PDB file of C-alpha atoms and ligand atoms in Angstrom:
ATOM      1  CA  MET A   1     -11.451  16.814  -7.891  1.00 91.00           C
ATOM      2  CA  LYS A   2      -8.175  14.264  -7.172  1.00 96.00           C
ATOM      3  CA  LYS A   3      -8.373  10.990  -8.574  1.00 97.00           C
ATOM      4  CA  ALA A   4      -6.635   7.825  -7.187  1.00 98.00           C
ATOM      5  CA  VAL A   5      -6.489   3.956  -7.528  1.00 98.00           C
ATOM      6  CA  ILE A   6      -5.563   1.423  -4.929  1.00 98.00           C
ATOM      7  CA  VAL A   7      -3.871  -1.298  -6.366  1.00 98.00           C
ATOM      8  CA  TYR A   8      -3.688  -4.108  -3.789  1.00 98.00           C
ATOM      9  CA  ASP A   9      -3.831  -7.942  -3.316  1.00 98.00           C
ATOM     10  CA  THR A  10      -4.256  -9.994  -0.062  1.00 98.00           C
ATOM     11  CA  LYS A  11      -4.619 -13.626   0.976  1.00 98.00           C
ATOM     12  CA  ARG A  12      -6.387 -13.349   4.282  1.00 98.00           C
ATOM     13  CA  GLY A  13      -8.340 -10.027   3.803  1.00 98.00           C
ATOM     14  CA  SER A  14      -6.520  -7.393   5.981  1.00 98.00           C
ATOM     15  CA  THR A  15      -4.788  -5.581   2.969  1.00 98.00           C
ATOM     16  CA  GLU A  16      -8.158  -5.374   1.321  1.00 98.00           C
ATOM     17  CA  THR A  17     -10.023  -3.886   4.741  1.00 98.00           C
ATOM     18  CA  ILE A  18      -7.174  -1.278   4.919  1.00 98.00           C
ATOM     19  CA  SER A  19      -7.362  -0.498   1.341  1.00 98.00           C
ATOM     20  CA  GLY A  20     -11.188   0.116   1.817  1.00 98.00           C
ATOM     21  CA  TRP A  21     -10.335   2.347   4.958  1.00 98.00           C
ATOM     22  CA  ILE A  22      -7.869   4.479   3.001  1.00 98.00           C
ATOM     23  CA  LYS A  23     -10.431   4.766   0.110  1.00 98.00           C
ATOM     24  CA  ASP A  24     -13.005   5.924   2.492  1.00 98.00           C
ATOM     25  CA  PHE A  25     -10.245   8.587   4.219  1.00 98.00           C
ATOM     26  CA  LEU A  26      -9.679  10.027   0.900  1.00 98.00           C
ATOM     27  CA  GLU A  27     -13.207  10.265  -0.415  1.00 98.00           C
ATOM     28  CA  LYS A  28     -14.267  12.031   2.620  1.00 97.00           C
ATOM     29  CA  GLU A  29     -11.515  14.693   1.487  1.00 96.00           C
ATOM     30  CA  GLY A  30     -13.509  14.802  -1.561  1.00 96.00           C
ATOM     31  CA  TRP A  31     -11.008  12.366  -3.634  1.00 97.00           C
ATOM     32  CA  GLN A  32     -12.354   9.833  -6.142  1.00 98.00           C
ATOM     33  CA  VAL A  33     -10.980   6.425  -5.529  1.00 98.00           C
ATOM     34  CA  SER A  34     -11.079   3.166  -7.262  1.00 97.00           C
ATOM     35  CA  LEU A  35      -9.858  -0.239  -5.825  1.00 97.00           C
ATOM     36  CA  LEU A  36      -8.117  -2.753  -8.268  1.00 97.00           C
ATOM     37  CA  ARG A  37      -6.911  -6.163  -7.090  1.00 97.00           C
ATOM     38  CA  ALA A  38      -3.601  -6.942  -8.609  1.00 97.00           C
ATOM     39  CA  GLY A  39      -4.041 -10.608 -10.239  1.00 90.00           C
ATOM     40  CA  GLU A  40      -7.420  -9.719 -11.192  1.00 90.00           C
ATOM     41  CA  GLU A  41      -6.475  -6.859 -13.543  1.00 77.00           C
ATOM     42  CA  ARG A  42      -3.247  -6.604 -15.205  1.00 85.00           C
ATOM     43  CA  LYS A  43      -3.225  -3.164 -16.901  1.00 91.00           C
ATOM     44  CA  LEU A  44      -3.388  -0.080 -15.390  1.00 94.00           C
ATOM     45  CA  GLU A  45      -5.932   2.419 -17.268  1.00 92.00           C
ATOM     46  CA  GLY A  46      -7.436   5.842 -16.887  1.00 90.00           C
ATOM     47  CA  ASN A  47      -6.115   9.094 -15.726  1.00 94.00           C
ATOM     48  CA  TYR A  48      -5.104   9.306 -12.094  1.00 97.00           C
ATOM     49  CA  ASP A  49      -3.430  11.806  -9.749  1.00 97.00           C
ATOM     50  CA  LEU A  50      -2.101   9.048  -7.771  1.00 98.00           C
ATOM     51  CA  VAL A  51      -1.488   5.230  -7.729  1.00 98.00           C
ATOM     52  CA  ILE A  52      -1.348   3.703  -4.106  1.00 98.00           C
ATOM     53  CA  ILE A  53       0.223   0.165  -4.260  1.00 98.00           C
ATOM     54  CA  GLY A  54      -0.267  -2.010  -1.348  1.00 98.00           C
ATOM     55  CA  SER A  55       0.963  -5.761  -0.466  1.00 98.00           C
ATOM     56  CA  PRO A  56       0.813  -7.779   2.518  1.00 98.00           C
ATOM     57  CA  ILE A  57       4.160  -9.520   3.430  1.00 97.00           C
ATOM     58  CA  TYR A  58       4.388 -13.272   3.724  1.00 96.00           C
ATOM     59  CA  TYR A  59       7.432 -15.293   4.258  1.00 94.00           C
ATOM     60  CA  GLU A  60       9.464 -11.826   4.215  1.00 94.00           C
ATOM     61  CA  LYS A  61       8.180 -10.915   0.785  1.00 96.00           C
ATOM     62  CA  PRO A  62       5.103  -8.933  -0.829  1.00 98.00           C
ATOM     63  CA  LEU A  63       2.818 -10.940  -2.988  1.00 98.00           C
ATOM     64  CA  LYS A  64       3.995 -11.835  -6.608  1.00 98.00           C
ATOM     65  CA  SER A  65       0.735 -10.610  -8.061  1.00 98.00           C
ATOM     66  CA  VAL A  66       1.882  -6.853  -6.628  1.00 98.00           C
ATOM     67  CA  LYS A  67       5.209  -7.474  -8.022  1.00 98.00           C
ATOM     68  CA  GLU A  68       4.066  -8.647 -11.254  1.00 97.00           C
ATOM     69  CA  PHE A  69       1.600  -5.616 -11.668  1.00 98.00           C
ATOM     70  CA  ILE A  70       4.358  -2.962 -10.999  1.00 98.00           C
ATOM     71  CA  GLU A  71       6.465  -4.679 -13.640  1.00 97.00           C
ATOM     72  CA  GLN A  72       3.791  -4.719 -16.397  1.00 97.00           C
ATOM     73  CA  ASN A  73       2.885  -1.218 -15.789  1.00 97.00           C
ATOM     74  CA  ARG A  74       6.308   0.129 -15.203  1.00 97.00           C
ATOM     75  CA  GLU A  75       6.192   2.710 -17.942  1.00 96.00           C
ATOM     76  CA  THR A  76       2.798   3.979 -17.104  1.00 96.00           C
ATOM     77  CA  LEU A  77       3.795   4.496 -13.291  1.00 97.00           C
ATOM     78  CA  SER A  78       6.670   6.370 -14.262  1.00 97.00           C
ATOM     79  CA  SER A  79       4.547   9.194 -15.153  1.00 96.00           C
ATOM     80  CA  ILE A  80       2.147   9.224 -12.090  1.00 97.00           C
ATOM     81  CA  PRO A  81       3.096   9.856  -8.436  1.00 98.00           C
ATOM     82  CA  VAL A  82       2.833   6.421  -6.771  1.00 98.00           C
ATOM     83  CA  ALA A  83       2.416   5.916  -2.952  1.00 98.00           C
ATOM     84  CA  ILE A  84       3.286   2.184  -1.397  1.00 98.00           C
ATOM     85  CA  PHE A  85       2.349   0.769   1.705  1.00 98.00           C
ATOM     86  CA  VAL A  86       3.121  -2.986   3.097  1.00 98.00           C
ATOM     87  CA  VAL A  87       1.140  -4.725   5.590  1.00 98.00           C
ATOM     88  CA  ASN A  88       3.218  -6.634   7.977  1.00 97.00           C
ATOM     89  CA  MET A  89       3.644  -7.686  11.711  1.00 95.00           C
ATOM     90  CA  ALA A  90       7.527  -7.323  11.698  1.00 93.00           C
ATOM     91  CA  ASP A  91       7.313  -4.323  14.072  1.00 85.00           C
ATOM     92  CA  LEU A  92       6.204  -6.622  16.888  1.00 85.00           C
ATOM     93  CA  PHE A  93       9.701  -8.032  17.045  1.00 80.00           C
ATOM     94  CA  GLY A  94      11.456  -4.789  18.101  1.00 77.00           C
ATOM     95  CA  HIS A  95      12.655  -1.600  17.247  1.00 70.00           C
ATOM     96  CA  LEU A  96      15.661  -2.816  15.099  1.00 77.00           C
ATOM     97  CA  THR A  97      13.020  -3.570  12.413  1.00 86.00           C
ATOM     98  CA  GLU A  98      12.044  -0.205  11.193  1.00 87.00           C
ATOM     99  CA  SER A  99      14.896  -0.148   9.101  1.00 90.00           C
ATOM    100  CA  TYR A 100      14.553  -3.835   8.177  1.00 92.00           C
ATOM    101  CA  ILE A 101      11.022  -3.180   6.925  1.00 93.00           C
ATOM    102  CA  LYS A 102      12.200  -0.186   4.832  1.00 93.00           C
ATOM    103  CA  THR A 103      14.964  -1.844   3.048  1.00 93.00           C
ATOM    104  CA  ARG A 104      13.651  -5.379   2.718  1.00 95.00           C
ATOM    105  CA  TYR A 105       9.886  -5.217   2.552  1.00 97.00           C
ATOM    106  CA  ILE A 106       9.293  -1.694   1.361  1.00 98.00           C
ATOM    107  CA  GLY A 107      12.564  -2.087  -1.065  1.00 98.00           C
ATOM    108  CA  ALA A 108      11.251  -5.303  -2.766  1.00 98.00           C
ATOM    109  CA  LEU A 109       8.479  -3.320  -4.253  1.00 98.00           C
ATOM    110  CA  GLU A 110      10.354   0.094  -4.769  1.00 98.00           C
ATOM    111  CA  LYS A 111      13.040  -1.189  -6.710  1.00 98.00           C
ATOM    112  CA  LEU A 112      10.699  -2.451  -9.488  1.00 98.00           C
ATOM    113  CA  LEU A 113       9.657   1.272 -10.053  1.00 98.00           C
ATOM    114  CA  LYS A 114      11.437   3.316 -12.626  1.00 97.00           C
ATOM    115  CA  THR A 115      10.900   6.446 -10.593  1.00 97.00           C
ATOM    116  CA  PRO A 116      10.867   6.541  -6.796  1.00 97.00           C
ATOM    117  CA  PRO A 117       7.572   6.856  -4.877  1.00 98.00           C
ATOM    118  CA  ILE A 118       6.308   9.879  -3.286  1.00 98.00           C
ATOM    119  CA  ILE A 119       5.477   8.222  -0.016  1.00 98.00           C
ATOM    120  CA  THR A 120       6.179   4.535   1.700  1.00 98.00           C
ATOM    121  CA  TYR A 121       4.542   3.523   4.754  1.00 97.00           C
ATOM    122  CA  PRO A 122       4.351   0.203   6.863  1.00 97.00           C
ATOM    123  CA  ILE A 123       1.153  -0.682   8.005  1.00 97.00           C
ATOM    124  CA  ARG A 124       0.587  -2.993  10.817  1.00 97.00           C
ATOM    125  CA  GLY A 125      -1.374  -6.143   9.679  1.00 97.00           C
ATOM    126  CA  TRP A 126      -3.167  -8.799  11.844  1.00 97.00           C
ATOM    127  CA  LEU A 127      -4.095 -12.411  12.122  1.00 95.00           C
ATOM    128  CA  ARG A 128      -7.304 -12.241  13.731  1.00 94.00           C
ATOM    129  CA  LYS A 129      -8.612  -8.826  13.978  1.00 94.00           C
ATOM    130  CA  PRO A 130      -7.287  -5.287  13.617  1.00 95.00           C
ATOM    131  CA  GLY A 131      -5.948  -3.372  16.431  1.00 94.00           C
ATOM    132  CA  GLN A 132      -5.386   0.367  17.368  1.00 96.00           C
ATOM    133  CA  LYS A 133      -1.853   0.320  15.833  1.00 96.00           C
ATOM    134  CA  THR A 134      -3.271  -0.591  12.186  1.00 97.00           C
ATOM    135  CA  GLU A 135      -5.920   2.271  12.329  1.00 97.00           C
ATOM    136  CA  LYS A 136      -3.282   4.726  13.499  1.00 97.00           C
ATOM    137  CA  ASP A 137      -0.775   3.687  10.545  1.00 97.00           C
ATOM    138  CA  VAL A 138      -3.632   4.106   8.222  1.00 98.00           C
ATOM    139  CA  GLY A 139      -4.429   7.550   9.390  1.00 98.00           C
ATOM    140  CA  GLU A 140      -0.784   8.699   9.153  1.00 98.00           C
ATOM    141  CA  PHE A 141      -0.401   7.130   5.663  1.00 98.00           C
ATOM    142  CA  VAL A 142      -3.425   9.083   4.357  1.00 98.00           C
ATOM    143  CA  LYS A 143      -1.862  12.132   6.155  1.00 97.00           C
ATOM    144  CA  LEU A 144       1.173  11.977   4.495  1.00 98.00           C
ATOM    145  CA  ILE A 145      -0.724  11.818   1.073  1.00 98.00           C
ATOM    146  CA  LEU A 146      -3.106  14.608   1.861  1.00 97.00           C
ATOM    147  CA  ASP A 147       0.152  16.680   3.016  1.00 96.00           C
ATOM    148  CA  HIS A 148       1.918  15.941  -0.251  1.00 96.00           C
ATOM    149  CA  PHE A 149      -1.192  17.251  -2.359  1.00 95.00           C
ATOM    150  CA  GLY A 150      -1.662  20.217  -0.032  1.00 91.00           C
ATOM    151  CA  SER A 151      -4.994  19.430   1.480  1.00 65.00           C
ATOM    152  CA  THR A 152      -5.806  19.429   5.396  1.00 50.00           C
ATOM    153  CA  PHE A 153      -6.953  16.278   7.346  1.00 47.00           C
TER     154      PHE A 153
HETATM  155  C1  FMN B   1       1.866 -17.783   6.897  1.00 89.76           C
HETATM  156  C2  FMN B   1       2.021 -16.003   7.462  1.00 89.76           C
HETATM  157  C3  FMN B   1       3.373 -15.682   7.110  1.00 89.76           C
HETATM  158  C4  FMN B   1       3.795 -14.270   7.265  1.00 89.76           C
HETATM  159  N1  FMN B   1       4.960 -13.764   7.104  1.00 89.76           N
HETATM  160  C5  FMN B   1       5.195 -12.729   7.551  1.00 89.76           C
HETATM  161  C6  FMN B   1       6.580 -12.106   7.241  1.00 89.76           C
HETATM  162  O1  FMN B   1       7.548 -12.917   7.016  1.00 89.76           O
HETATM  163  N2  FMN B   1       7.084 -10.811   7.866  1.00 89.76           N
HETATM  164  C7  FMN B   1       6.031  -9.877   8.387  1.00 89.76           C
HETATM  165  O2  FMN B   1       6.130  -8.722   8.651  1.00 89.76           O
HETATM  166  N3  FMN B   1       4.770 -10.463   8.546  1.00 89.76           N
HETATM  167  C8  FMN B   1       4.310 -11.999   8.244  1.00 89.76           C
HETATM  168  N4  FMN B   1       3.066 -12.400   8.262  1.00 89.76           N
HETATM  169  C9  FMN B   1       1.994 -11.142   8.630  1.00 89.76           C
HETATM  170  C10 FMN B   1       1.160 -10.698   7.585  1.00 89.76           C
HETATM  171  O3  FMN B   1       1.839  -9.751   6.709  1.00 89.76           O
HETATM  172  C11 FMN B   1      -0.323 -10.116   8.289  1.00 89.76           C
HETATM  173  O4  FMN B   1      -1.018 -11.119   8.882  1.00 89.76           O
HETATM  174  C12 FMN B   1      -0.885  -9.534   7.105  1.00 89.76           C
HETATM  175  O5  FMN B   1      -2.182  -8.850   7.661  1.00 89.76           O
HETATM  176  C13 FMN B   1      -1.548 -10.361   6.093  1.00 89.76           C
HETATM  177  O6  FMN B   1      -2.096  -9.634   5.201  1.00 89.76           O
HETATM  178  P1  FMN B   1      -3.591 -10.137   4.469  1.00 89.76           P
HETATM  179  O7  FMN B   1      -4.662 -10.238   5.492  1.00 89.76           O
HETATM  180  O8  FMN B   1      -3.847  -9.165   3.493  1.00 89.76           O
HETATM  181  O9  FMN B   1      -3.200 -11.363   3.466  1.00 89.76           O
HETATM  182  C14 FMN B   1       2.735 -13.579   8.041  1.00 89.76           C
HETATM  183  C15 FMN B   1       1.472 -14.077   8.352  1.00 89.76           C
HETATM  184  C16 FMN B   1       1.254 -15.480   7.884  1.00 89.76           C
HETATM  185  C17 FMN B   1      -0.216 -15.863   8.163  1.00 89.76           C
END
C-alpha cells in the first residue's frame, strides 16, 4: 500500500477542503493518506512514498507556514518524492498567467526544495464556494500522481 502525507495550510478553508478531496481520491485507489497542517506540525516524521505540499496564494505569495515547513524539513524532503499544488485565482485574469503562476507561485515553493518536485500543479481556489474548475483541477492533479506511480484512475 502506498503511503502519502498532505502538508497544507489555509486561511479561509479552501486549501483544507481541496486537501481532503485529494485524500479521498487517493484512498479510493488504495493509498493510505494523512493530513498535516503546516504551522501546527513542524517536523515530518514517518515513512512516506509521497509528500504532497499545498498552499493558497495571498498577495502573490504562498503562506509563510508552508515555506517554513519546507525549509525545516529540507533534508528529509530531498529523499522522498514531492508533489506541489498552489491554490490561487490568478488564471481568472487571462492566459498569460499560466507561466506567471508557474514561475512566481509554484517557483516560490519549488526553489526551497533541494531536489525538484515530481509534479507541480495550480488549482483554482475560491472566495465563496468551489466551482467546476476546482474539481477538474483536483482530478487532473490526482491523475498525474497516479500516473507517476503507475496506477490507473
Ligand atoms: C485577501 C486575498 C488575497 C489574495 N491574493 C491572491 C493573489 O495574490 N493571487 C491569487 O492568485 N489569488 C489570490 N487570492 C485568492 C486565494 O488564493 C483563494 O481565495 C484561495 O482559495 C484561498 O485559499 P484558502 O481558502 O485555503 O485560504 C487572494 C484572496 C484573498 C481573500
